[in-house]
Coordinates of C-alpha atoms in Angstrom, one line a residue:
Chain L
M21 CA 110.8 162.1 144.5
K22 CA 111.5 159.8 146.8
K23 CA 115.2 158.3 147.0
Y24 CA 116.0 154.7 146.3
T25 CA 119.2 153.5 146.7
Y26 CA 120.8 150.1 146.6
T27 CA 124.3 148.8 147.9
E28 CA 124.1 145.2 146.2
K29 CA 122.6 144.0 143.1
K30 CA 121.3 140.2 142.8
D31 CA 119.3 137.6 140.5
T32 CA 115.3 137.9 141.8
R33 CA 116.2 133.6 141.2
S34 CA 118.0 133.5 144.1
G35 CA 115.8 135.2 146.2
F36 CA 113.2 132.4 144.9
G37 CA 115.9 130.3 146.4
A38 CA 116.3 131.7 149.7
G39 CA 112.9 131.7 149.9
L40 CA 112.2 128.5 149.0
Y41 CA 114.5 127.4 151.4
E42 CA 113.0 129.2 154.3
A43 CA 109.6 127.9 153.1
G44 CA 110.7 124.5 153.1
Q45 CA 112.5 124.9 156.9
R46 CA 108.7 126.0 158.0
N47 CA 106.9 123.6 157.1
P48 CA 107.3 119.7 156.2
N49 CA 104.5 120.2 153.7
V50 CA 107.0 122.0 151.4
V51 CA 108.4 120.2 148.4
A52 CA 110.3 121.1 145.5
L53 CA 110.6 119.8 141.9
C54 CA 112.8 120.7 139.0
A55 CA 113.3 120.2 135.2
D56 CA 116.7 119.7 135.3
L57 CA 117.8 123.2 136.2
V58 CA 118.4 123.1 139.6
G59 CA 121.5 125.1 139.6
S60 CA 119.7 128.1 137.1
L61 CA 116.7 128.1 139.9
K62 CA 119.0 127.7 143.0
M63 CA 117.1 125.3 144.6
E64 CA 120.8 123.9 145.6
A65 CA 120.4 124.7 149.2
F66 CA 117.0 123.8 149.4
I67 CA 117.7 120.2 147.8
K68 CA 121.2 119.7 150.5
D69 CA 118.9 119.8 153.5
F70 CA 115.6 118.2 152.7
P71 CA 116.5 115.9 149.8
D72 CA 113.7 113.5 150.0
R73 CA 111.4 116.3 149.6
F74 CA 113.1 117.4 146.2
V75 CA 111.6 115.6 142.8
Q76 CA 114.3 115.7 140.0
V77 CA 111.7 115.2 137.0
G78 CA 114.0 115.4 134.3
I79 CA 113.4 117.0 131.2
A80 CA 109.9 116.2 131.5
E81 CA 108.0 119.5 131.9
A82 CA 104.3 118.3 131.9
N83 CA 105.3 115.2 133.8
M84 CA 106.4 117.6 136.3
I85 CA 103.2 119.9 136.7
G86 CA 101.3 116.2 136.6
I87 CA 103.1 115.2 139.8
A88 CA 103.0 118.5 141.5
A89 CA 99.1 118.3 141.0
G90 CA 99.4 114.4 142.4
L91 CA 101.2 115.7 145.4
T92 CA 98.8 118.5 146.6
I93 CA 96.1 115.3 147.2
G94 CA 98.5 113.9 150.0
G95 CA 98.5 117.3 151.4
K96 CA 102.0 118.7 150.3
I97 CA 102.3 121.9 148.9
P98 CA 104.6 121.8 145.8
F99 CA 107.4 124.5 143.8
T100 CA 107.9 123.8 140.5
G101 CA 110.7 125.5 138.8
T102 CA 112.0 125.6 135.4
F103 CA 112.1 128.9 133.3
A104 CA 109.4 130.4 132.2
N105 CA 109.0 129.4 128.9
F106 CA 108.9 126.0 129.7
S107 CA 107.1 126.6 132.6
T108 CA 103.8 128.0 130.9
G109 CA 103.6 127.9 127.0
R110 CA 104.5 124.5 127.3
V111 CA 102.9 122.8 129.9
Y112 CA 99.5 124.7 129.1
D113 CA 97.1 122.0 128.7
Q114 CA 98.6 120.3 132.2
I115 CA 98.3 123.6 133.9
R116 CA 95.4 124.4 132.8
Q117 CA 93.2 121.1 133.7
S118 CA 95.3 119.3 136.0
V119 CA 96.1 122.6 138.2
A120 CA 93.8 125.6 137.8
Y121 CA 90.7 123.9 136.8
S122 CA 91.2 121.7 139.5
N123 CA 92.1 124.2 142.1
K124 CA 95.2 122.5 143.2
N125 CA 97.7 124.2 145.3
V126 CA 100.9 124.3 142.9
K127 CA 103.3 127.1 143.1
I128 CA 104.6 127.5 139.5
C129 CA 108.1 128.8 140.0
A130 CA 109.6 130.2 136.3
S131 CA 113.0 131.7 136.3
H132 CA 114.4 133.2 132.6
A133 CA 111.3 135.6 132.1
G134 CA 111.1 138.2 129.6
L135 CA 114.4 139.3 127.4
T136 CA 116.6 139.7 130.2
L137 CA 117.2 136.0 129.9
G138 CA 119.6 137.1 127.1
E139 CA 121.7 135.5 125.3
D140 CA 119.9 132.9 124.7
G141 CA 117.8 134.7 122.3
A142 CA 113.8 134.6 121.2
T143 CA 113.1 130.5 121.8
H144 CA 113.8 131.4 125.7
Q145 CA 113.0 134.5 126.0
I146 CA 108.7 134.3 126.9
L147 CA 106.9 137.6 126.4
E148 CA 103.3 136.0 126.7
D149 CA 103.5 134.0 129.8
I150 CA 101.5 136.4 132.4
G151 CA 98.9 136.5 130.2
L152 CA 98.6 133.1 129.5
M153 CA 98.8 132.5 133.1
K154 CA 96.1 135.5 134.1
M155 CA 93.7 133.9 131.1
L156 CA 93.3 130.7 133.3
P157 CA 90.3 131.3 136.0
G158 CA 91.8 130.8 139.8
M159 CA 95.5 131.6 138.8
T160 CA 97.5 134.2 140.7
V161 CA 100.1 135.9 139.0
I162 CA 103.2 137.8 140.7
N163 CA 105.8 139.1 139.2
T164 CA 108.5 140.3 141.2
C165 CA 111.2 143.0 140.6
D166 CA 114.0 142.7 143.2
Y167 CA 116.0 139.6 145.3
N168 CA 114.1 140.5 148.8
Q169 CA 110.6 140.8 147.3
T170 CA 111.0 137.3 145.3
K171 CA 112.2 136.1 148.6
A172 CA 109.3 137.2 150.5
A173 CA 106.6 136.2 147.9
T174 CA 108.0 132.9 147.5
L175 CA 107.4 132.7 151.7
A176 CA 103.9 134.5 150.9
I177 CA 102.7 131.7 148.3
A178 CA 103.8 128.7 151.0
E179 CA 101.7 130.2 153.1
Y180 CA 98.5 130.6 150.3
E181 CA 96.0 128.0 149.4
G182 CA 95.3 128.2 145.8
P183 CA 97.3 127.7 142.6
V184 CA 100.0 130.4 141.8
Y185 CA 102.3 131.1 138.9
L186 CA 105.9 133.5 140.0
R187 CA 107.5 135.0 138.0
F188 CA 111.2 136.2 138.2
G189 CA 114.5 136.9 136.5
R190 CA 118.1 136.2 135.4
P191 CA 119.9 138.7 135.9
V192 CA 121.6 140.7 138.6
V193 CA 119.7 143.8 140.0
P194 CA 119.7 146.4 142.5
I195 CA 118.1 145.6 145.6
F196 CA 115.8 148.2 146.5
T197 CA 113.1 146.7 148.7
E198 CA 113.3 146.0 152.3
A199 CA 114.6 142.5 153.4
D200 CA 112.1 142.0 156.0
Q201 CA 109.1 142.9 154.3
K202 CA 105.8 141.3 154.3
F203 CA 104.3 140.5 150.7
E204 CA 101.0 140.9 150.7
I205 CA 99.3 139.3 147.4
G206 CA 97.1 140.8 145.9
K207 CA 98.1 144.6 147.7
A208 CA 100.1 147.1 145.4
W209 CA 103.2 148.8 146.9
M210 CA 103.3 152.4 146.6
V211 CA 107.0 153.3 145.7
N212 CA 106.5 157.6 145.1
E213 CA 103.8 159.5 145.6
G214 CA 102.7 161.9 143.3
A215 CA 100.4 164.0 141.3
D216 CA 101.1 164.2 137.2
V217 CA 101.1 160.7 136.4
S218 CA 100.8 157.6 137.9
I219 CA 103.4 154.8 136.6
F220 CA 102.2 150.9 137.2
A221 CA 105.6 149.2 137.0
T222 CA 105.6 145.8 137.6
G223 CA 108.8 142.7 137.5
H224 CA 112.5 144.5 136.6
L225 CA 110.2 147.8 135.1
V226 CA 110.5 148.8 138.9
W227 CA 113.6 150.1 138.9
E228 CA 113.3 151.3 135.7
A229 CA 110.7 153.7 136.8
I230 CA 112.1 154.8 139.8
K231 CA 115.1 156.3 137.5
A232 CA 112.8 157.4 135.2
G233 CA 110.8 158.9 137.9
E234 CA 113.9 160.9 139.1
M235 CA 114.6 162.1 135.4
L236 CA 110.9 163.5 135.3
A237 CA 111.5 165.5 138.7
E238 CA 114.2 166.9 137.5
M239 CA 112.3 168.0 134.3
G240 CA 109.4 169.4 136.7
I241 CA 107.4 166.3 137.0
D242 CA 106.2 164.9 140.0
A243 CA 105.2 160.9 138.7
E244 CA 103.3 158.1 141.4
I245 CA 104.9 155.6 140.6
I246 CA 103.3 152.4 141.9
N247 CA 104.5 148.7 141.6
I248 CA 102.4 146.1 140.8
H249 CA 104.0 142.8 142.0
T250 CA 100.4 141.1 142.0
I251 CA 99.0 141.1 138.5
K252 CA 96.2 139.2 139.6
P253 CA 94.2 139.6 141.3
L254 CA 94.7 143.4 140.4
D255 CA 94.9 145.8 143.2
E256 CA 91.5 147.4 141.5
A257 CA 91.5 150.3 144.5
A258 CA 94.9 151.0 144.4
V259 CA 95.4 151.7 140.3
L260 CA 91.6 153.9 140.5
A261 CA 92.5 155.9 143.5
S262 CA 95.9 156.8 141.9
V263 CA 94.7 157.3 138.6
A264 CA 91.4 159.5 140.6
K265 CA 94.7 161.8 141.5
T266 CA 96.6 162.0 137.7
R267 CA 94.4 161.5 135.2
C268 CA 97.2 159.7 133.2
V269 CA 98.5 156.2 133.2
V270 CA 102.1 154.0 131.9
S271 CA 102.3 150.7 132.3
A272 CA 105.8 149.2 132.4
E273 CA 106.2 145.4 132.0
E274 CA 108.3 143.1 130.5
H275 CA 106.3 141.6 128.6
N276 CA 103.9 141.7 125.4
R277 CA 102.4 144.9 125.2
I278 CA 99.2 142.0 124.3
G279 CA 98.0 140.0 127.5
G280 CA 100.5 141.7 130.2
L281 CA 99.8 144.0 133.1
G282 CA 99.1 146.7 130.5
D283 CA 96.3 144.8 129.0
S284 CA 94.4 144.3 132.7
I285 CA 94.9 148.2 133.9
A286 CA 92.8 149.1 130.9
Q287 CA 90.0 147.4 130.8
L288 CA 89.7 148.3 134.3
L289 CA 90.2 152.1 133.7
M290 CA 87.5 151.5 130.6
K291 CA 85.7 150.1 132.5
H292 CA 85.4 152.6 135.7
D293 CA 87.7 155.6 134.4
P294 CA 89.1 155.8 130.8
V295 CA 92.0 158.0 130.8
P296 CA 95.0 158.5 128.5
M297 CA 97.3 155.8 128.6
E298 CA 100.7 154.5 127.4
F299 CA 102.5 151.0 127.5
V300 CA 105.6 150.3 127.6
A301 CA 106.4 147.2 126.6
V302 CA 107.3 144.8 124.1
N303 CA 105.6 145.4 120.7
D304 CA 103.9 142.1 120.1
S305 CA 106.9 140.8 118.5
F306 CA 109.9 138.2 119.8
G307 CA 112.8 138.8 121.3
E308 CA 116.7 138.0 120.1
S309 CA 120.0 137.1 120.8
G310 CA 121.7 139.8 122.9
K311 CA 122.8 141.5 126.3
P312 CA 120.0 142.2 129.0
D313 CA 120.8 145.6 128.4
L314 CA 120.7 146.1 125.2
L315 CA 117.9 144.3 124.9
M316 CA 115.5 146.4 126.8
K317 CA 116.9 149.1 125.6
K318 CA 116.2 148.2 121.8
Y319 CA 113.2 147.2 122.8
G320 CA 112.2 150.0 124.6
L321 CA 112.1 148.6 127.9
D322 CA 114.3 151.2 130.2
D323 CA 113.9 154.4 132.1
A324 CA 114.2 156.7 129.0
H325 CA 111.0 155.0 126.9
I326 CA 109.0 155.0 130.3
V327 CA 110.0 158.8 130.4
K328 CA 109.0 158.8 126.8
A329 CA 105.6 157.5 127.2
V330 CA 104.7 159.4 130.4
Q331 CA 105.7 162.9 127.3
A332 CA 103.7 161.4 125.5
V333 CA 100.8 160.7 128.0
L334 CA 100.8 164.1 129.9
Q335 CA 100.4 165.3 125.7
R336 CA 97.0 163.6 125.8
K337 CA 95.8 164.6 129.4
Chain B
M7 CA 84.3 94.4 150.9
V8 CA 81.9 92.3 148.3
N9 CA 84.1 88.6 148.0
D10 CA 81.0 86.9 146.2
I11 CA 81.9 86.6 142.6
T12 CA 78.2 86.5 141.3
T13 CA 77.4 89.7 143.6
L14 CA 80.2 91.4 141.7
Q15 CA 79.2 90.5 138.3
R16 CA 75.4 91.3 139.3
T17 CA 76.4 94.6 139.9
A18 CA 78.4 95.1 136.5
T19 CA 75.4 94.4 134.4
Q20 CA 73.5 97.1 137.1
V21 CA 76.5 99.6 136.2
R22 CA 76.3 99.0 132.0
R23 CA 72.3 99.4 132.7
D24 CA 73.0 103.1 134.2
I25 CA 76.3 103.7 131.4
V26 CA 73.6 103.2 128.5
R27 CA 70.8 104.6 130.4
M28 CA 72.9 107.4 131.2
V29 CA 74.2 108.1 127.6
H30 CA 71.0 107.7 125.7
A31 CA 69.5 110.1 128.7
C32 CA 71.3 113.1 127.3
Q33 CA 72.0 111.9 124.1
S34 CA 76.0 112.1 124.4
G35 CA 79.0 110.8 126.1
H36 CA 81.6 108.0 125.7
P37 CA 79.3 104.0 126.4
G38 CA 81.6 102.0 124.3
G39 CA 85.2 101.9 126.4
S40 CA 82.8 102.2 129.5
L41 CA 81.1 99.5 129.1
G42 CA 84.4 97.8 128.6
C43 CA 85.5 98.6 132.1
A44 CA 82.5 97.9 134.0
D45 CA 84.0 94.4 135.5
F46 CA 87.5 96.1 136.3
L47 CA 86.0 99.4 137.9
V48 CA 83.4 97.3 140.5
A49 CA 86.2 94.9 141.2
L50 CA 88.2 97.5 142.1
Y51 CA 85.6 99.3 144.1
F52 CA 83.8 96.8 145.6
H53 CA 86.9 94.4 146.1
I54 CA 89.9 95.5 146.3
M55 CA 90.6 98.9 146.8
N56 CA 90.9 99.9 150.4
N57 CA 89.0 103.6 149.9
N58 CA 86.2 105.6 151.7
P59 CA 83.3 106.7 150.3
A60 CA 82.9 108.9 152.8
F61 CA 85.3 110.8 151.0
S62 CA 88.2 113.5 151.6
M63 CA 90.1 115.3 148.9
D64 CA 93.6 114.0 150.8
G65 CA 92.9 110.3 150.6
I66 CA 95.4 109.9 153.3
G67 CA 95.6 106.1 154.7
E68 CA 93.7 104.8 151.1
D69 CA 93.9 103.2 148.5
L70 CA 93.4 105.7 145.7
F71 CA 92.2 105.1 142.2
F72 CA 92.4 107.9 139.3
L73 CA 90.8 108.0 135.9
S74 CA 93.3 109.6 133.3
N75 CA 90.6 108.3 129.6
G76 CA 87.6 110.6 131.5
H77 CA 85.7 109.8 128.5
I78 CA 84.1 107.1 130.6
S79 CA 83.1 108.9 133.3
P80 CA 79.4 107.0 132.9
V81 CA 80.7 103.8 134.3
W82 CA 82.9 105.8 137.2
Y83 CA 79.9 107.7 137.9
S84 CA 77.8 104.5 137.9
V85 CA 80.5 102.8 140.7
L86 CA 81.1 106.2 142.9
A87 CA 77.2 106.0 143.4
R88 CA 76.8 102.6 143.5
S89 CA 79.4 101.9 146.1
G90 CA 78.3 105.2 148.0
Y91 CA 80.0 108.0 147.2
F92 CA 76.6 110.2 146.5
P93 CA 73.4 109.0 145.7
V94 CA 72.4 106.5 142.1
S95 CA 69.7 109.1 141.6
E96 CA 71.9 111.8 140.7
L97 CA 73.1 109.4 137.7
A98 CA 69.8 111.1 136.1
T99 CA 72.4 114.2 136.1
F100 CA 74.9 113.4 133.6
R101 CA 76.1 116.0 131.4
Q102 CA 73.1 118.2 132.4
L103 CA 73.5 121.9 132.7
D104 CA 74.2 122.3 137.1
S105 CA 75.6 119.5 137.4
R106 CA 78.3 117.8 139.6
L107 CA 78.1 115.0 136.7
Q108 CA 80.2 116.8 134.2
G109 CA 80.5 115.4 130.4
H110 CA 84.5 114.4 132.1
P111 CA 85.5 114.2 135.5
T112 CA 86.2 117.0 137.8
T113 CA 87.0 118.4 140.9
H114 CA 85.4 121.9 140.3
E115 CA 81.8 120.5 141.1
H116 CA 82.8 118.7 144.2
L117 CA 81.7 115.4 143.4
P118 CA 82.3 112.8 146.2
G119 CA 85.1 110.3 144.7
V120 CA 86.9 113.2 141.8
R121 CA 90.3 114.0 143.2
I122 CA 91.7 116.0 139.7
A123 CA 89.7 116.6 136.6
S124 CA 90.5 114.4 133.5
G125 CA 89.4 114.3 129.9
S126 CA 92.7 116.0 127.8
L127 CA 94.0 112.5 127.9
G128 CA 97.5 111.4 129.1
Q129 CA 97.9 113.8 132.2
G130 CA 96.4 110.7 134.7
L131 CA 99.7 108.5 135.4
S132 CA 101.5 111.6 136.3
V133 CA 99.1 112.9 138.7
A134 CA 98.3 109.5 139.9
I135 CA 102.6 109.3 140.6
G136 CA 102.2 112.6 142.4
A137 CA 99.8 111.2 144.5
A138 CA 102.1 108.1 145.2
L139 CA 104.8 110.4 146.4
A140 CA 102.9 111.5 148.6
K141 CA 102.1 108.3 150.1
K142 CA 105.8 107.4 150.0
L143 CA 106.4 110.8 151.6
N144 CA 104.0 110.9 154.4
N145 CA 104.5 107.2 155.4
D146 CA 101.0 105.6 153.9
K147 CA 101.1 102.3 152.6
S148 CA 98.6 102.6 150.8
I149 CA 98.6 101.9 147.0
V150 CA 97.6 103.9 144.0
Y151 CA 95.3 102.6 141.0
T152 CA 94.8 104.1 137.5
L153 CA 93.6 103.5 134.0
Q154 CA 94.9 104.8 131.5
G155 CA 92.6 104.0 127.5
D156 CA 95.7 102.4 125.4
G157 CA 95.1 104.9 122.2
E158 CA 95.4 107.4 125.0
L159 CA 99.2 106.4 125.0
Q160 CA 99.9 107.8 122.2
E161 CA 100.4 111.1 124.0
G162 CA 103.9 112.0 125.0
Q163 CA 103.3 112.8 128.5
N164 CA 102.7 108.9 129.7
W165 CA 105.9 108.0 128.4
E166 CA 107.9 110.6 130.4
A167 CA 105.6 109.5 133.5
F168 CA 106.5 105.9 132.5
M169 CA 110.0 106.6 133.0
F170 CA 109.9 108.5 135.5
A171 CA 108.2 105.9 138.1
P172 CA 111.1 102.9 137.5
H173 CA 113.7 105.5 138.1
N174 CA 112.2 106.7 141.6
K175 CA 111.3 103.5 142.8
V176 CA 108.0 104.2 142.7
D177 CA 106.7 100.7 143.5
N178 CA 103.2 101.8 145.2
I179 CA 101.3 102.6 141.9
I180 CA 99.3 99.6 140.0
A181 CA 98.8 101.4 136.4
T182 CA 95.8 99.3 134.1
I183 CA 96.0 100.0 130.6
D184 CA 92.1 99.8 129.1
Y185 CA 93.6 97.5 125.7
N186 CA 90.9 97.3 123.4
G187 CA 92.7 98.2 120.8
Q188 CA 90.0 101.1 119.5
Q189 CA 89.7 104.7 119.5
I190 CA 88.0 107.1 117.9
D191 CA 88.9 107.4 114.7
G192 CA 89.3 103.4 114.5
P193 CA 91.7 100.4 115.4
T194 CA 94.6 101.5 117.2
S195 CA 96.6 99.6 115.5
K196 CA 95.2 101.6 112.2
V197 CA 95.1 105.0 113.3
L198 CA 98.7 104.8 115.2
S199 CA 99.9 101.5 116.1
L200 CA 101.1 100.4 119.9
G201 CA 103.0 98.4 118.5
N202 CA 104.5 95.6 121.3
L203 CA 103.0 97.2 124.3
K204 CA 104.1 94.8 126.9
A205 CA 108.0 94.9 125.2
K206 CA 107.9 98.5 125.2
L207 CA 106.8 98.9 129.2
E208 CA 109.0 96.6 130.5
A209 CA 111.5 97.9 128.2
F210 CA 111.0 100.9 130.2
D211 CA 111.4 98.9 133.3
W212 CA 107.8 98.3 134.3
E213 CA 106.6 95.1 135.6
V214 CA 103.8 94.3 133.1
L215 CA 100.9 91.8 134.0
E216 CA 98.1 90.4 131.4
M217 CA 94.7 90.1 132.5
D218 CA 90.9 89.8 130.6
G219 CA 89.2 93.0 132.1
N220 CA 85.6 91.5 131.4
D221 CA 86.4 88.2 133.3
M222 CA 85.9 88.9 136.7
D223 CA 88.0 85.8 138.1
N224 CA 90.5 86.7 136.3
V225 CA 90.8 90.4 137.2
I226 CA 90.2 89.9 141.2
S227 CA 93.0 87.0 140.8
T228 CA 95.4 89.2 138.4
M229 CA 95.2 92.5 141.0
A230 CA 95.6 90.7 144.0
L231 CA 99.0 89.7 142.3
A232 CA 99.4 93.2 141.4
K233 CA 98.9 94.5 144.7
S234 CA 101.2 91.5 145.8
K235 CA 103.7 92.9 143.9
T236 CA 103.9 96.2 145.6
G237 CA 106.3 97.3 147.8
H238 CA 109.4 95.8 145.7
G239 CA 111.1 98.6 143.8
V240 CA 109.2 98.8 140.8
P241 CA 105.6 100.3 139.6
I242 CA 103.5 97.7 138.3
A243 CA 101.5 98.0 134.7
I244 CA 98.4 95.9 134.0
L245 CA 97.4 95.1 130.2
M246 CA 93.9 94.7 130.6
K247 CA 92.1 92.5 127.4
T248 CA 89.0 94.2 126.9
V249 CA 85.9 94.5 124.2
M250 CA 84.7 97.6 123.6
G251 CA 80.9 97.8 124.5
N252 CA 81.1 95.0 126.2
G253 CA 77.6 93.2 127.4
V254 CA 75.8 94.7 124.3
D255 CA 75.8 92.7 121.3
Y256 CA 75.3 95.5 118.7
M257 CA 78.2 98.1 120.4
M258 CA 81.4 95.0 120.9
G259 CA 84.4 95.1 119.5
T260 CA 83.6 98.1 117.3
H261 CA 85.2 101.9 118.0
K262 CA 81.3 103.4 116.1
W263 CA 80.2 103.5 120.1
H264 CA 83.3 105.1 121.1
G265 CA 80.8 108.0 121.6
S266 CA 77.7 108.0 120.5
A267 CA 74.6 106.7 122.1
P268 CA 71.9 105.1 121.5
N269 CA 68.7 106.0 120.6
D270 CA 65.8 104.7 121.8
A271 CA 65.1 101.5 120.0
Q272 CA 68.7 101.2 120.9
L273 CA 68.6 101.5 124.4
A274 CA 65.6 98.9 124.6
A275 CA 67.7 96.4 122.7
A276 CA 70.6 97.2 125.4
L277 CA 68.3 96.8 128.6
A278 CA 67.0 93.4 127.0
Q279 CA 70.2 92.0 127.5
L280 CA 71.2 93.4 130.8
E281 CA 69.4 92.7 133.8
E282 CA 67.9 94.9 136.2
T283 CA 70.1 93.5 139.6
L284 CA 69.8 96.3 142.2
G285 CA 67.4 98.3 140.9
D286 CA 67.5 101.6 138.0
Y287 CA 68.3 105.1 139.2

């Protein structure tokens, strides 16, 4: 098992804030919009240096999505920022008609996704957003795993032409990817090559998968770990190549089992190469208030549950 | 630019012929609101706006128009075709398979003149405000025009947009509301009353003008007044009184022709009232 260490922990949303600021420096057409959550979205640096390119819309997310779509018509590259729940479910029809169907170059940037939002509880802990967004034709869906990857992804989507959903989170998590990485949309990242099982992880579950990989190595199980940061378009070649080798799969994500990364992989495998698969995801339920790490444990989204899923899938191999 | 009132009126009459023929041909679509807004859209595209039929999506340096109540696509398609955005013969494809003239306007089929999809109501004003903000960022002095239905104002997103524009001094936008008092299920006063709409918009700090949308002289003069009021820190709204179905006697003033197509006899009766001024498609 390849060794991953970290010296610092940071929240992925701060990676977004840093990426947004740098994107703003690089391209004067980058503009930002926020619905009364600039602190939570770490937009302060951008607002301070580019005040004319920032739009505070107030608590009015539908209007924000529409304004963002309109800004693209003058050649702007709008980044909208709010919590994942208010970025997707609340404004689904606005995104569907004014952004996706109209093919507008809007970057929908969503913080506080999933259970790790923590104490605010299920009203704010959306676990259905990946599914909602990936169902929209033409929408790119990205879920990043640490500060560095989130920053790199933010810079990459600024240069990509087309609608994007970028999902990140609230808690501080280890920084284990390279600082000046090049983020390639749609290209999976090989975290660890292995032979016995393919673990496809996204978002906060990538670090959990690495920890699980170390535990599995001690048990004599050689896990291949692949980070699927771009859920749509899915890197089908990377998934199929890995599965051809390992013949069994575990998917891991901070999302409902229905509609997430696991669904996308299962659909691909069912068509091309059916193999046993286990899903580490929320089992079709809402979340609840609590500390992020305790919630992840309770809802089965930590390293121990990945190990358990690997053991289960190996039994079926 | 067409300045002659009679020519504009005759163009609107041809547009009305196009509308009823398009809706009759596919036996679907929305003739009522389309007929009511024919004069306004003809005035906009032939006289008021500085627009370029050699279409570019960004529309830098030209006035833009956004149709929020996308179901009145027949009138917009006719006006776009008659003002040179695409061949008038294409109007025959309205709502047919493989057409660029979808039931509701869309950019998906790359129809020149359309910059955003509309149909699901209440979204157009926000989009237009975004386009207006982009113009300000680009130091582009052009104006953004919109049209909303009155029933459409029951959608809450409009009021988010109404609140946003004055606060942010979006003064390069002229938002017109088709104030015909009708919606699918009946008069707006019975379905969900708009109350004192003028007072409501004024309370939201918009400057509000009133206009007879079926009087070409009044449309021209009111729009000129509205244009003169742009650039002064306040967004402009126009309450445009129209008669749903205007120009076809049996369709006038009732919600029954909001979304119904005429049969052969009804088509003949409608066309008898509308002179063929520019040649049918």
